[in-house]
Coordinates of C-alpha atoms in Angstrom, one line a residue:
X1 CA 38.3 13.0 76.1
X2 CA 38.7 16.6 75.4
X3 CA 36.2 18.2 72.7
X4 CA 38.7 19.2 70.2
X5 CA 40.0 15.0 70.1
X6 CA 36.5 14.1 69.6
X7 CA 35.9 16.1 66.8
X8 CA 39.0 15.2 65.0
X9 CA 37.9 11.3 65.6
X10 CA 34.6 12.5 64.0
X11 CA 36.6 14.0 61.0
X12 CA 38.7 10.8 60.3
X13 CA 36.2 8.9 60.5
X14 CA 34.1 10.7 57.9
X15 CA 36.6 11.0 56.1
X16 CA 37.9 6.7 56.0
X17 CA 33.6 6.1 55.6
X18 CA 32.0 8.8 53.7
X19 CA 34.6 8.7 50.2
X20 CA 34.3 4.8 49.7
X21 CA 30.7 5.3 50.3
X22 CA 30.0 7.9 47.9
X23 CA 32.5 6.4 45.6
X24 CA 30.3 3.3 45.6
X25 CA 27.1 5.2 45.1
X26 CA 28.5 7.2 41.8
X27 CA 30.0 3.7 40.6
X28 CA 26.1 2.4 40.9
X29 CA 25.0 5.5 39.1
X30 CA 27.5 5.0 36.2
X31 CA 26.5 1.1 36.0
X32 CA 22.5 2.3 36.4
X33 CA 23.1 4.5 33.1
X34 CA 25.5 2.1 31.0
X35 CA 22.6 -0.7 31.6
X36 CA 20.1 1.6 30.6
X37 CA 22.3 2.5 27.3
X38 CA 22.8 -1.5 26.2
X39 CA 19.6 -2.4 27.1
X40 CA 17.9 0.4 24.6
X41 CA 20.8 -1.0 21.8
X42 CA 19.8 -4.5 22.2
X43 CA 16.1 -3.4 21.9
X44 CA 16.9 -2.1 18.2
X45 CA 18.7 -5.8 17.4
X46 CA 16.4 -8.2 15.9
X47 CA 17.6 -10.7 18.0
X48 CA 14.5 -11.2 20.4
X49 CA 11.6 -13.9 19.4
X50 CA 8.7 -11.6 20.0
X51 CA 10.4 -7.9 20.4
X52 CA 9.2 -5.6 17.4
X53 CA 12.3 -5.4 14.9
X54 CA 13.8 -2.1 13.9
X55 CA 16.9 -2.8 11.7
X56 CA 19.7 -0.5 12.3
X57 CA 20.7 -0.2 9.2
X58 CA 17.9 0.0 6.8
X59 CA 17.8 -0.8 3.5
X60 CA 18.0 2.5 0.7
X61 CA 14.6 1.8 -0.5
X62 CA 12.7 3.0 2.9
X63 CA 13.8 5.7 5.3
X64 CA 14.3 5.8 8.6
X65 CA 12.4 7.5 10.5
X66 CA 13.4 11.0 10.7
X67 CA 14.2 13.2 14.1
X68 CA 12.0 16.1 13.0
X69 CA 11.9 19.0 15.1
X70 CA 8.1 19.1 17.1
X71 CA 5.4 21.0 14.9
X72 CA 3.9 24.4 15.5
X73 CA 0.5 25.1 16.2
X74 CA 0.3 26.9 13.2
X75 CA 1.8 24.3 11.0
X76 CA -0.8 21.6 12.5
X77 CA -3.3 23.5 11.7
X78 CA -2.4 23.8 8.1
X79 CA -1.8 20.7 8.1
X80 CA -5.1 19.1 8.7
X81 CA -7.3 21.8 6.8
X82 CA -4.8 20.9 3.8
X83 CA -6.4 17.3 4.6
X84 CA -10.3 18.1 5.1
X85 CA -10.2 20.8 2.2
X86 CA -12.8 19.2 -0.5
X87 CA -10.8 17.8 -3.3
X88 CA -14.1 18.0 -6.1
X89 CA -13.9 13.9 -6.7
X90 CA -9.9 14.1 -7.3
X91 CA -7.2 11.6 -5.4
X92 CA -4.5 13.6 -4.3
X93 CA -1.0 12.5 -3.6
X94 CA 1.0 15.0 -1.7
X95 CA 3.9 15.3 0.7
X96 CA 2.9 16.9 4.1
X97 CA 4.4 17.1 8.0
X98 CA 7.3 14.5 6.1
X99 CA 4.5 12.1 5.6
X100 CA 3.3 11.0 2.1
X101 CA -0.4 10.9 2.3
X102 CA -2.9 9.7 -0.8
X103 CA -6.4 11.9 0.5
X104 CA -9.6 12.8 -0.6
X105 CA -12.2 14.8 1.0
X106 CA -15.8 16.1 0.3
X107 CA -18.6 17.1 2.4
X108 CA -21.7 15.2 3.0
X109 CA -24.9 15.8 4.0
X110 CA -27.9 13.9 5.2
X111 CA -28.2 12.2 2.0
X112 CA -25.2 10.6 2.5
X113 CA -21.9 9.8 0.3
X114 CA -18.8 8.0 -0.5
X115 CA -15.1 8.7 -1.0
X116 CA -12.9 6.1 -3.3
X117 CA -9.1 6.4 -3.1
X118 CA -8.4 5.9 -7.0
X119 CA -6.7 2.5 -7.8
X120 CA -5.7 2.0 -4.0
X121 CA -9.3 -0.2 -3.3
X122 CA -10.0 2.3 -0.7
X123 CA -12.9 3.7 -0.1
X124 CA -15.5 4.9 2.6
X125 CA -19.4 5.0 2.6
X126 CA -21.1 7.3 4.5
X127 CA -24.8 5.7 4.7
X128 CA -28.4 8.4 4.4
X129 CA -29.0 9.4 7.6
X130 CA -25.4 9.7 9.1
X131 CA -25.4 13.2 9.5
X132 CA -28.2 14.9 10.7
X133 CA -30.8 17.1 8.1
X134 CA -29.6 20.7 7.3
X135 CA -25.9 19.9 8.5
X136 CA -23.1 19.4 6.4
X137 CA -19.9 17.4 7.7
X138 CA -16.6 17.5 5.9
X139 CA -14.8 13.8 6.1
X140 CA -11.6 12.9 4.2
X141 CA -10.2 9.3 3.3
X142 CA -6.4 9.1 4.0
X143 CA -4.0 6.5 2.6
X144 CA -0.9 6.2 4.9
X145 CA 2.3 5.7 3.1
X146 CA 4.7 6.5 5.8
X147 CA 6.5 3.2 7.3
X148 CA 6.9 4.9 10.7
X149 CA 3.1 4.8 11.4
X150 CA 2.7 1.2 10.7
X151 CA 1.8 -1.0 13.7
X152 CA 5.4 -2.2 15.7
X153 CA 4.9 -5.9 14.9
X154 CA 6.9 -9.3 16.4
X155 CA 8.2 -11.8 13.9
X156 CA 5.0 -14.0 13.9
X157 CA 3.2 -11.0 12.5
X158 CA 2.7 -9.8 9.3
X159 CA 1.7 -6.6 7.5
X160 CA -1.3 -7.5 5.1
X161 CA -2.8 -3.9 4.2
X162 CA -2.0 -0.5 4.5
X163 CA -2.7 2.1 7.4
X164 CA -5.9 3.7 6.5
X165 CA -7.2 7.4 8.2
X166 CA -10.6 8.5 8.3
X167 CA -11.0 12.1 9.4
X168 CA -11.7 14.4 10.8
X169 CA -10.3 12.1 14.2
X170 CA -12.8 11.2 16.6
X171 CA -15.6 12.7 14.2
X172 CA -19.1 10.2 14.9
X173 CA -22.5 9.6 13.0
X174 CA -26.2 8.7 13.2
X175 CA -25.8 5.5 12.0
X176 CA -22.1 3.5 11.3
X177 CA -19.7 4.3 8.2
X178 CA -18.5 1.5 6.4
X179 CA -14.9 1.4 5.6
X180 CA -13.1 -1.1 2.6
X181 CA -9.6 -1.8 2.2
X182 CA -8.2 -4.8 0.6
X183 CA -5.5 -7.4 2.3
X184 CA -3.3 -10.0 0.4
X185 CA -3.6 -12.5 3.6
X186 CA -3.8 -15.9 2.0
X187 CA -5.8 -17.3 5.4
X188 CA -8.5 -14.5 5.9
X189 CA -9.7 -16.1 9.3
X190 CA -6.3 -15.0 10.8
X191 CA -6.1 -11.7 9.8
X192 CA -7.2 -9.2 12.3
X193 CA -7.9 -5.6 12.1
X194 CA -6.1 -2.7 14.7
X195 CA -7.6 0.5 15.3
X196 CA -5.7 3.5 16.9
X197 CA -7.3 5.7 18.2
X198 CA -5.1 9.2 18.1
X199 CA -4.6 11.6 15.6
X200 CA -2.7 11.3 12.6
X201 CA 0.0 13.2 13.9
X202 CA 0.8 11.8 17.2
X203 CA 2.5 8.6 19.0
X204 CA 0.2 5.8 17.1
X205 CA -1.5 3.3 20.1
X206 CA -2.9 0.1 17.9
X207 CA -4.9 -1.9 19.7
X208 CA -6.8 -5.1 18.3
X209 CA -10.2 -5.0 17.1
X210 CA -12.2 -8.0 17.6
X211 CA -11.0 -11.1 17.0
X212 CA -9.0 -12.3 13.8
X213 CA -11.6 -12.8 10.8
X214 CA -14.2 -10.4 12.2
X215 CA -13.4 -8.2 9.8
X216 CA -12.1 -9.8 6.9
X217 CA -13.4 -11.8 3.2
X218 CA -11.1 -13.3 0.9
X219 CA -9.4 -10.3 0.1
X220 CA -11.0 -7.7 1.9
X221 CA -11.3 -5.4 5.2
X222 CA -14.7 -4.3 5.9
X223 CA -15.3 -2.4 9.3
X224 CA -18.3 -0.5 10.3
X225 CA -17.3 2.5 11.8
X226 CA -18.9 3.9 15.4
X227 CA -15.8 7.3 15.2
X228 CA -13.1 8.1 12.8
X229 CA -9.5 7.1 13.7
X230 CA -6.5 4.3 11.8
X231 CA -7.1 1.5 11.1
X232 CA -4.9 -1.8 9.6
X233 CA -4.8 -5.0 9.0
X234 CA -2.3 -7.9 10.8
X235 CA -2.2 -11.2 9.7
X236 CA -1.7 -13.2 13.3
X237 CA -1.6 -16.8 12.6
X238 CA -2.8 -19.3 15.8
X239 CA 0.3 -20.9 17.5
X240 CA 1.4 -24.4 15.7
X241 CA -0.3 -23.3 12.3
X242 CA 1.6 -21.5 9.4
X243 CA 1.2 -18.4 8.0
X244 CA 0.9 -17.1 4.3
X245 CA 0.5 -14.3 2.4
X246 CA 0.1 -13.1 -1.1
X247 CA 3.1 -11.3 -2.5
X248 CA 2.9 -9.3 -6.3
X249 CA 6.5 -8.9 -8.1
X250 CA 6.8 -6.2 -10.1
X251 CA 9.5 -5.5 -12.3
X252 CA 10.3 -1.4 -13.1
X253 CA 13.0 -0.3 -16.1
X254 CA 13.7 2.8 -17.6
X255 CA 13.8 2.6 -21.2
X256 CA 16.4 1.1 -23.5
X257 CA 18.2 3.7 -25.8
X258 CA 20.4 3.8 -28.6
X259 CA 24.1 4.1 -27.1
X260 CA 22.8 3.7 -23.5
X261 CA 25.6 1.9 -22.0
X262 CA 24.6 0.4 -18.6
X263 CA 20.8 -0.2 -17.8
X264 CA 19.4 -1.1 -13.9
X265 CA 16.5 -3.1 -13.2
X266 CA 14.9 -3.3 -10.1
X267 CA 12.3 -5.9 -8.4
X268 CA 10.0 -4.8 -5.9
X269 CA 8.6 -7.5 -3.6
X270 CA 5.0 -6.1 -2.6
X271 CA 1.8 -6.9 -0.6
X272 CA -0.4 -8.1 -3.4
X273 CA -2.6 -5.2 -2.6
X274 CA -3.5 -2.0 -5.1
X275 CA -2.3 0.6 -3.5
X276 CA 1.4 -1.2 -2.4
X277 CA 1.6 -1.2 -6.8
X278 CA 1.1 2.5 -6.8
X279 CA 3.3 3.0 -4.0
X280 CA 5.9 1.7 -6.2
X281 CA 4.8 3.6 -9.5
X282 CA 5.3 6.7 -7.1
X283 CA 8.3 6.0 -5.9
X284 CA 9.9 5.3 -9.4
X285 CA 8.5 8.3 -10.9
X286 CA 11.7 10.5 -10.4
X287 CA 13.8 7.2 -11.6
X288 CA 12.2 7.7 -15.3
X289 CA 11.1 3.8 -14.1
X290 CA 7.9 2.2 -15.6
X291 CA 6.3 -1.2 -14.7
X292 CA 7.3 -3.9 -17.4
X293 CA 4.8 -6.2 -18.2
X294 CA 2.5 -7.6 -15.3
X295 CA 3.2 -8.5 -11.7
X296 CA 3.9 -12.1 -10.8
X297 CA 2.4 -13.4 -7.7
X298 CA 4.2 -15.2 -5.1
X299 CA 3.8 -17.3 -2.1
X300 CA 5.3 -16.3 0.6
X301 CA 5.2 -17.7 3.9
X302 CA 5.5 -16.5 7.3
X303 CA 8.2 -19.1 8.0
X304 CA 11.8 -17.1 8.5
X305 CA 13.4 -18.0 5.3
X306 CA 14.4 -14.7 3.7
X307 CA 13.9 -14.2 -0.3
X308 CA 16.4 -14.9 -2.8
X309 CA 16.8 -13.3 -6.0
X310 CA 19.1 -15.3 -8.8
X311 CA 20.3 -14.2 -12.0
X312 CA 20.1 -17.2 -14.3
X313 CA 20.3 -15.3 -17.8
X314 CA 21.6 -12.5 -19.7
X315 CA 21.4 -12.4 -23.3
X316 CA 24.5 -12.4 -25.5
X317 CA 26.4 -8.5 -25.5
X318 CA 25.4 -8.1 -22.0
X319 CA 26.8 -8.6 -18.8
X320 CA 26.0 -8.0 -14.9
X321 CA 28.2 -4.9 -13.6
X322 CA 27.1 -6.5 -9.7
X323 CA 29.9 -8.7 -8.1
X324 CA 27.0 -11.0 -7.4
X325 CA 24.0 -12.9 -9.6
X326 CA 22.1 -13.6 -6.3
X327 CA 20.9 -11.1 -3.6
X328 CA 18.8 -11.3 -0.2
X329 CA 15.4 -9.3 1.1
X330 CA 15.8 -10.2 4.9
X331 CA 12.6 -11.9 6.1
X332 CA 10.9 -9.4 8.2
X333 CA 11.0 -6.4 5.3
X334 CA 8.8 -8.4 3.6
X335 CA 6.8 -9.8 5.9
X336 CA 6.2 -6.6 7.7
X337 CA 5.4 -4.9 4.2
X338 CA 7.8 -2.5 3.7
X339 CA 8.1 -2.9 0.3
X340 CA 11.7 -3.8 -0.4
X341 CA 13.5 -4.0 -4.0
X342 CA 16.5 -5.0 -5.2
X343 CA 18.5 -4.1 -8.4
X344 CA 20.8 -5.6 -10.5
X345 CA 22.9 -3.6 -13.5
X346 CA 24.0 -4.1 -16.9
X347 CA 26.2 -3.0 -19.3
X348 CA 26.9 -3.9 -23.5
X349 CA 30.0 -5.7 -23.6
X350 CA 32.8 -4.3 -25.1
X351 CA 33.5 -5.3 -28.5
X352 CA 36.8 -5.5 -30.9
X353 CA 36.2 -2.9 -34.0
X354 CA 35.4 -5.8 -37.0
X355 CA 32.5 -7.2 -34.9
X356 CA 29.4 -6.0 -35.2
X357 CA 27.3 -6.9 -32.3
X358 CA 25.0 -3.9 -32.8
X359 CA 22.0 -6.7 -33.2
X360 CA 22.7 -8.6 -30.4
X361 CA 23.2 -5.5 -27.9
X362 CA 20.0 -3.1 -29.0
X363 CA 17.8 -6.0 -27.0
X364 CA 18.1 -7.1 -23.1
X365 CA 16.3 -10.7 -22.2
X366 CA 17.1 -11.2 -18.7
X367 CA 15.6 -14.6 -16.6
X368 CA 16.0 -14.3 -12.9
X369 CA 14.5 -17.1 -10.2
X370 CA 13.1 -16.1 -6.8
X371 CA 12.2 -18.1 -3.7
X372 CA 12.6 -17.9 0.2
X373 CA 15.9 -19.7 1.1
X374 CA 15.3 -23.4 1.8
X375 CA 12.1 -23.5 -0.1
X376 CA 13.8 -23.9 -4.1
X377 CA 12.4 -26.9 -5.3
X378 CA 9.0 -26.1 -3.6
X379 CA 7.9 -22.2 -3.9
X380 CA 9.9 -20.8 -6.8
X381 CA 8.9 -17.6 -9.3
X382 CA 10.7 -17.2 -12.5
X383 CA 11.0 -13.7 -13.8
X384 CA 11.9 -12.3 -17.3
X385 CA 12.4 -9.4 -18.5
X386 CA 12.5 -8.3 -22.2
X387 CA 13.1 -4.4 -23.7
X388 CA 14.6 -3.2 -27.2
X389 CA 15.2 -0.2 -28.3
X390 CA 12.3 0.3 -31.1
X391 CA 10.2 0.1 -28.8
X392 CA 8.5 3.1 -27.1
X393 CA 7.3 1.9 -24.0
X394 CA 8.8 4.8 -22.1
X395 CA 6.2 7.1 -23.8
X396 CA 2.8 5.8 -24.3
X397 CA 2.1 6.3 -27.7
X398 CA -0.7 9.4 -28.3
X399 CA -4.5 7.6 -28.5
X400 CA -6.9 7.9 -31.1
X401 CA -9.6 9.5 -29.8
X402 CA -12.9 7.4 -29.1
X403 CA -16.4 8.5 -30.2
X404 CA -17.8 10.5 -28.2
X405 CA -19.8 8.5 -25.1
X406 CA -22.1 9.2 -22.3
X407 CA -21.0 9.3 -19.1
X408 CA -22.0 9.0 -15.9
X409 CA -22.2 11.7 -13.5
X410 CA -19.4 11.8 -10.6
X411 CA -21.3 11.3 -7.5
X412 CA -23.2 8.7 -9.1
X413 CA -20.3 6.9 -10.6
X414 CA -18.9 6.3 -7.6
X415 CA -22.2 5.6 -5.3
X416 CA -22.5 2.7 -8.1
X417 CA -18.8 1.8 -7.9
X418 CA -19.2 1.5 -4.3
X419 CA -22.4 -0.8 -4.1
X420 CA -21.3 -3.1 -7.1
X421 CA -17.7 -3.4 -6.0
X422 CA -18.2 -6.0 -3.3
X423 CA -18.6 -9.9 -4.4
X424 CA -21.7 -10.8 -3.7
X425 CA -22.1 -14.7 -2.7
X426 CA -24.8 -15.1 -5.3
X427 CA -22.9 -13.2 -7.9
X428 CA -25.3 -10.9 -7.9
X429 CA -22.7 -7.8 -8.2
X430 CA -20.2 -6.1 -11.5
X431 CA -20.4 -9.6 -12.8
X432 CA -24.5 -10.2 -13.1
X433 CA -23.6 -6.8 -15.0
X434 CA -21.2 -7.9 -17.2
X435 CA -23.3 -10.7 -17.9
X436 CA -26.3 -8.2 -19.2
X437 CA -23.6 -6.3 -21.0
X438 CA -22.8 -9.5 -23.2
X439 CA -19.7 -10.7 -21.8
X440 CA -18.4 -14.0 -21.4
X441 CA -17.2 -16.3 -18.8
X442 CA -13.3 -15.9 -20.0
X443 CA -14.0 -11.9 -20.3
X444 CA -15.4 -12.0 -16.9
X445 CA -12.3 -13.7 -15.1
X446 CA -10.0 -11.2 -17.2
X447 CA -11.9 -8.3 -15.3
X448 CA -11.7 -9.7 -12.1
X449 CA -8.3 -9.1 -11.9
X450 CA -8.6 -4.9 -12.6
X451 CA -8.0 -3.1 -9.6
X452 CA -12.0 -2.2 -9.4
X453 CA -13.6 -4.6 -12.2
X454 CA -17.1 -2.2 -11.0
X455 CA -15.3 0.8 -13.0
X456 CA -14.1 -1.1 -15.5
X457 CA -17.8 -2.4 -16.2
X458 CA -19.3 0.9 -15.6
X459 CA -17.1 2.5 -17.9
X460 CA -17.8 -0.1 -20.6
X461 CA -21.8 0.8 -20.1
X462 CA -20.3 4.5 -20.9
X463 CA -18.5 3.2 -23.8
X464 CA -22.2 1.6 -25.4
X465 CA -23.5 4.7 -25.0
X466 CA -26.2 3.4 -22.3
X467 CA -28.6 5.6 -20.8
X468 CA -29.4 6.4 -17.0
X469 CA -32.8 4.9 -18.0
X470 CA -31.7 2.0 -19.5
X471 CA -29.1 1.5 -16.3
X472 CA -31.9 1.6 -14.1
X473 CA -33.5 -0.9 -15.9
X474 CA -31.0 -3.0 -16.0
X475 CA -30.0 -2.8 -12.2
X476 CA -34.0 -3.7 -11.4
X477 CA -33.8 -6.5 -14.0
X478 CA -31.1 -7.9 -11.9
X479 CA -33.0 -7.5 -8.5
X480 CA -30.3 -5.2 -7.5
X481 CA -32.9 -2.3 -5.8
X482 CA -30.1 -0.6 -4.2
X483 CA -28.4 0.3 -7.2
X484 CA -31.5 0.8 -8.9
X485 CA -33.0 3.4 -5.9
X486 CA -29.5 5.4 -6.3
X487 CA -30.4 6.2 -10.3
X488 CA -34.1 7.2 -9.6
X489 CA -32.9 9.3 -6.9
X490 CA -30.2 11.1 -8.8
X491 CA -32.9 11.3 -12.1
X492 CA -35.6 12.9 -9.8
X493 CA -33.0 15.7 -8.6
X494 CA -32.0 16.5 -11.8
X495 CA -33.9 18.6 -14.2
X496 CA -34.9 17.4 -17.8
X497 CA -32.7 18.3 -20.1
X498 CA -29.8 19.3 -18.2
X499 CA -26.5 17.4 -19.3
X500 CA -25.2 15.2 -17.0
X501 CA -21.1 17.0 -15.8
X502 CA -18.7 14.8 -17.3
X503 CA -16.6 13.0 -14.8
X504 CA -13.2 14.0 -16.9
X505 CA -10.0 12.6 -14.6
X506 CA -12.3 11.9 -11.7
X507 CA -11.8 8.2 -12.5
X508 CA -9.7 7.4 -15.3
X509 CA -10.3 4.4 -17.8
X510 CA -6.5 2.3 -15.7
X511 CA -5.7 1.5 -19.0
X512 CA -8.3 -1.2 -20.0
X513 CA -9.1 -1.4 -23.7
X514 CA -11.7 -4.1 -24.0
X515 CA -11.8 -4.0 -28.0
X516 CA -7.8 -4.8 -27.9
X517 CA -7.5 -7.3 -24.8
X518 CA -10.5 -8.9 -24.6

């Protein structure tokens, strides 16, 4: 065989071989791709038993999260000093890196300190003796209200508290900090804190920390701290056994004005925790909407039946605008606590000119049932709603001004908050106080449900015009040394004579007016 036949065999047959073959290996490549592209869609569908759920198409009252172009140095940095700068006693809620944050910071010294997020049940104690003598540390307590930073949870799980930062990250102490947050999980045994250990900025990495209950009371987180990072709270209930948690309904309206034709209200099914009620107030602020009347608690259990909202009654000269009297919250949105709502509207009816309905429209009364579909007859709330337009619940009306009281200083406001806050087994805590102060039983239970019934009775003991003497001699009456210890140590520091700072906004009275409720 001469050399040029060969080489035209050689050709041929590269060319009869070598297409199919490389046809076959693009084809593979295409198929490779297109499998990777359905897999990562089916991984958004809700579909799987135990995949984290990401709903496509969310809901309007949470956002996605956002594709935000990657942060510069410089814009970290602000960032986080923004975060650590001392805020002199005051909560801040602020918008920063397209995260909404609720912070406080101060710095602390070998005596020690504590940071409360106001009317969230957050706060942080940093013990005497954490930080070393002649330093000065600056720590900040952060309240997480962006979704996206939440814990990706599988549908047996459940969101019971919010995401809690304590910075700076990584930051450790002589002896362990001891962080509070409150849960709504109605079985506190299963309810087990995560930790993750990064930054608030980057990718979050939850990881359990010790076993379910470790961590948790009736209603509340408590984890001694070793470093500063996130923490939560996931209510993980054991496999065969049900899960429940404790939901708070809360109704928001703008107010009812003369010739206002159409009003919205909206229902916002929340963890029954503080700081998921001001989450709401927040997010209604631009609205013009206000909280009417007091939450409702509900039942809800971690079985999938989603909640149903019915309409059941409008009152005469009104009617629904909404093609429907009953909606759905999908399962998960609640039980993964993103705080969901939904809304109906109404308009006055129109009228023929001789009839005077004027009387019947310039009031709304509106009934509405909820329950978690297939569970009517068992676990159902009912939820009215009442406004008129004399009255002027929109704009508080201006307060006479009290006499004049003592108050108690900032710092040690709030070292007493901290130590009187927890429920002690005994009772030995704000309620062996309120005893000494004169209340009664009925009083006592009324309090109990204020966001922090220890500032409530503290700032009653202001209102009596009590000394810091006669506080110290009541804390050592009741055997409560602790408290006692933090009054002589504040009185010995400062001079005779000197007026105690007034504590102004630093914590504000929530609203309680004993003389008028209780």
């Amino acid at each position: 065989m001469c050399p040029q036949e060969s080489s035209f065999q050689l050709s041929q047959f590269l060319l009869l071989v070598g297409i199919p073959v490389a046809s076959a290996l693009l084809l593979v490549q295409c198929l490779r791709w297109y499998r990777s592209r359905w897999l990562l869609g089916t991984c958004l569908k809700p579909d799987g038993q135990e995949e984290p759920v990401s709903p496509s198409t969310p809901l309007p009252e949470y956002d996605a999260p956002r594709q935000c172009p990657p942060a510069t140095l410089p814009e970290i940095a602000a960032f986080y000093q923004q975060l650590h700068t001392p805020t002199q006693g005051q909560t801040i809620i602020r918008q920063l890196m397209n995260k909404l944050l609720v912070f406080s910071a101060r710095e602390v010294d070998h005596r020690g300190g504590c940071l409360i997020l106001q009317d969230t049940g957050i706060s942080l104690h940093i013990p005497p003796g954490a930080v070393a003598v002649g330093r000065q540390e600056r720590v900040s307590l952060i309240l997480v209200w962006d979704l996206s930073d939440a814990p990706s949870l599988s549908r047996s799980q459940g969101l019971v508290s919010p995401v809690v930062a304590c910075g700076p990250h990584g930051a450790s102490f002589l002896q362990p900090c001891t962080l509070t947050f409150k849960h709504c999980a109605q079985q506190p045994s299963y309810a087990r804190t995560y930790s993750s250990d990064t930054s608030l900025l980057d990718a979050k990495a939850w990881r359990p920390l010790g076993r379910p209950g470790a961590h948790t009371s009736l209603d509340e987180c408590r984890i001694l701290l070793s470093h500063f990072s996130l923490y939560t709270c996931v209510l993980e209930a054991p496999v065969g056994q049900a899960a429940r948690k404790w939901l708070q309904l809360a109704v928001f309206c703008s107010p009812l004005v003369p010739g206002q034709s159409h009003l919205q209200l909206r229902v916002y099914f929340l963890n029954n925790t503080p700081c998921a009620l001001q989450w709401a107030v927040n997010n209604e602020q631009p609205h013009g909407g206000r909280l009417r009347g007091p939450c409702q608690l509900f039942d809800f259990t971690g079985a999938r039946g989603d909640q149903c909202l019915k309409l059941k009654y409008i009152s005469e000269g009104w009617e629904n605008v909404d093609d429907s009297s009953s909606q759905l919250v999908p399962h998960l949105h609640i039980w993964h606590g993103k705080c969901p709502f939904r809304s109906f509207c109404f308009r006055r009816k129109a009228v023929n000119e001789n009839e005077d309905c004027s009387a019947s429209t310039n009031e709304i009364i509106v009934t509405m049932h909820t329950f978690q579909d297939g569970l009517e007859t068992k676990y159902m709330e009912i939820l009215r709603f009442q406004a008129s337009e004399e009255e002027s619940w929109a704009a508080p009306p201006p307060v006479s001004q009290p006499p004049l009281c003592n108050r108690l200083p900032p710092e040690l406001f709030e070292q007493l908050q901290m130590l009187l806050e927890p429920n002690s087994i005994t009772g030995n805590d704000w309620r062996r106080l309120a005893s000494h102060l004169g209340l009664c039983g009925m009083k006592i239970r009324f309090l109990s449900c204020q966001r922090s019934p220890a500032a409530a009775i503290l700032e009653l003991f202001e209102e009596q015009n009590g000394s810091l003497q006669e506080l110290y001699d009541l804390m050592t009456a009741m055997e409560r040394l602790d408290c006692a210890s933090v009054i002589q140590n504040y009185l010995s520091q400062t001079p005779r004579g000197s007026p105690a700072p007034a504590r102004g906004s630093t914590l504000e009275n929530q609203g309680l007016e004993l003389d008028e409720k209780l």
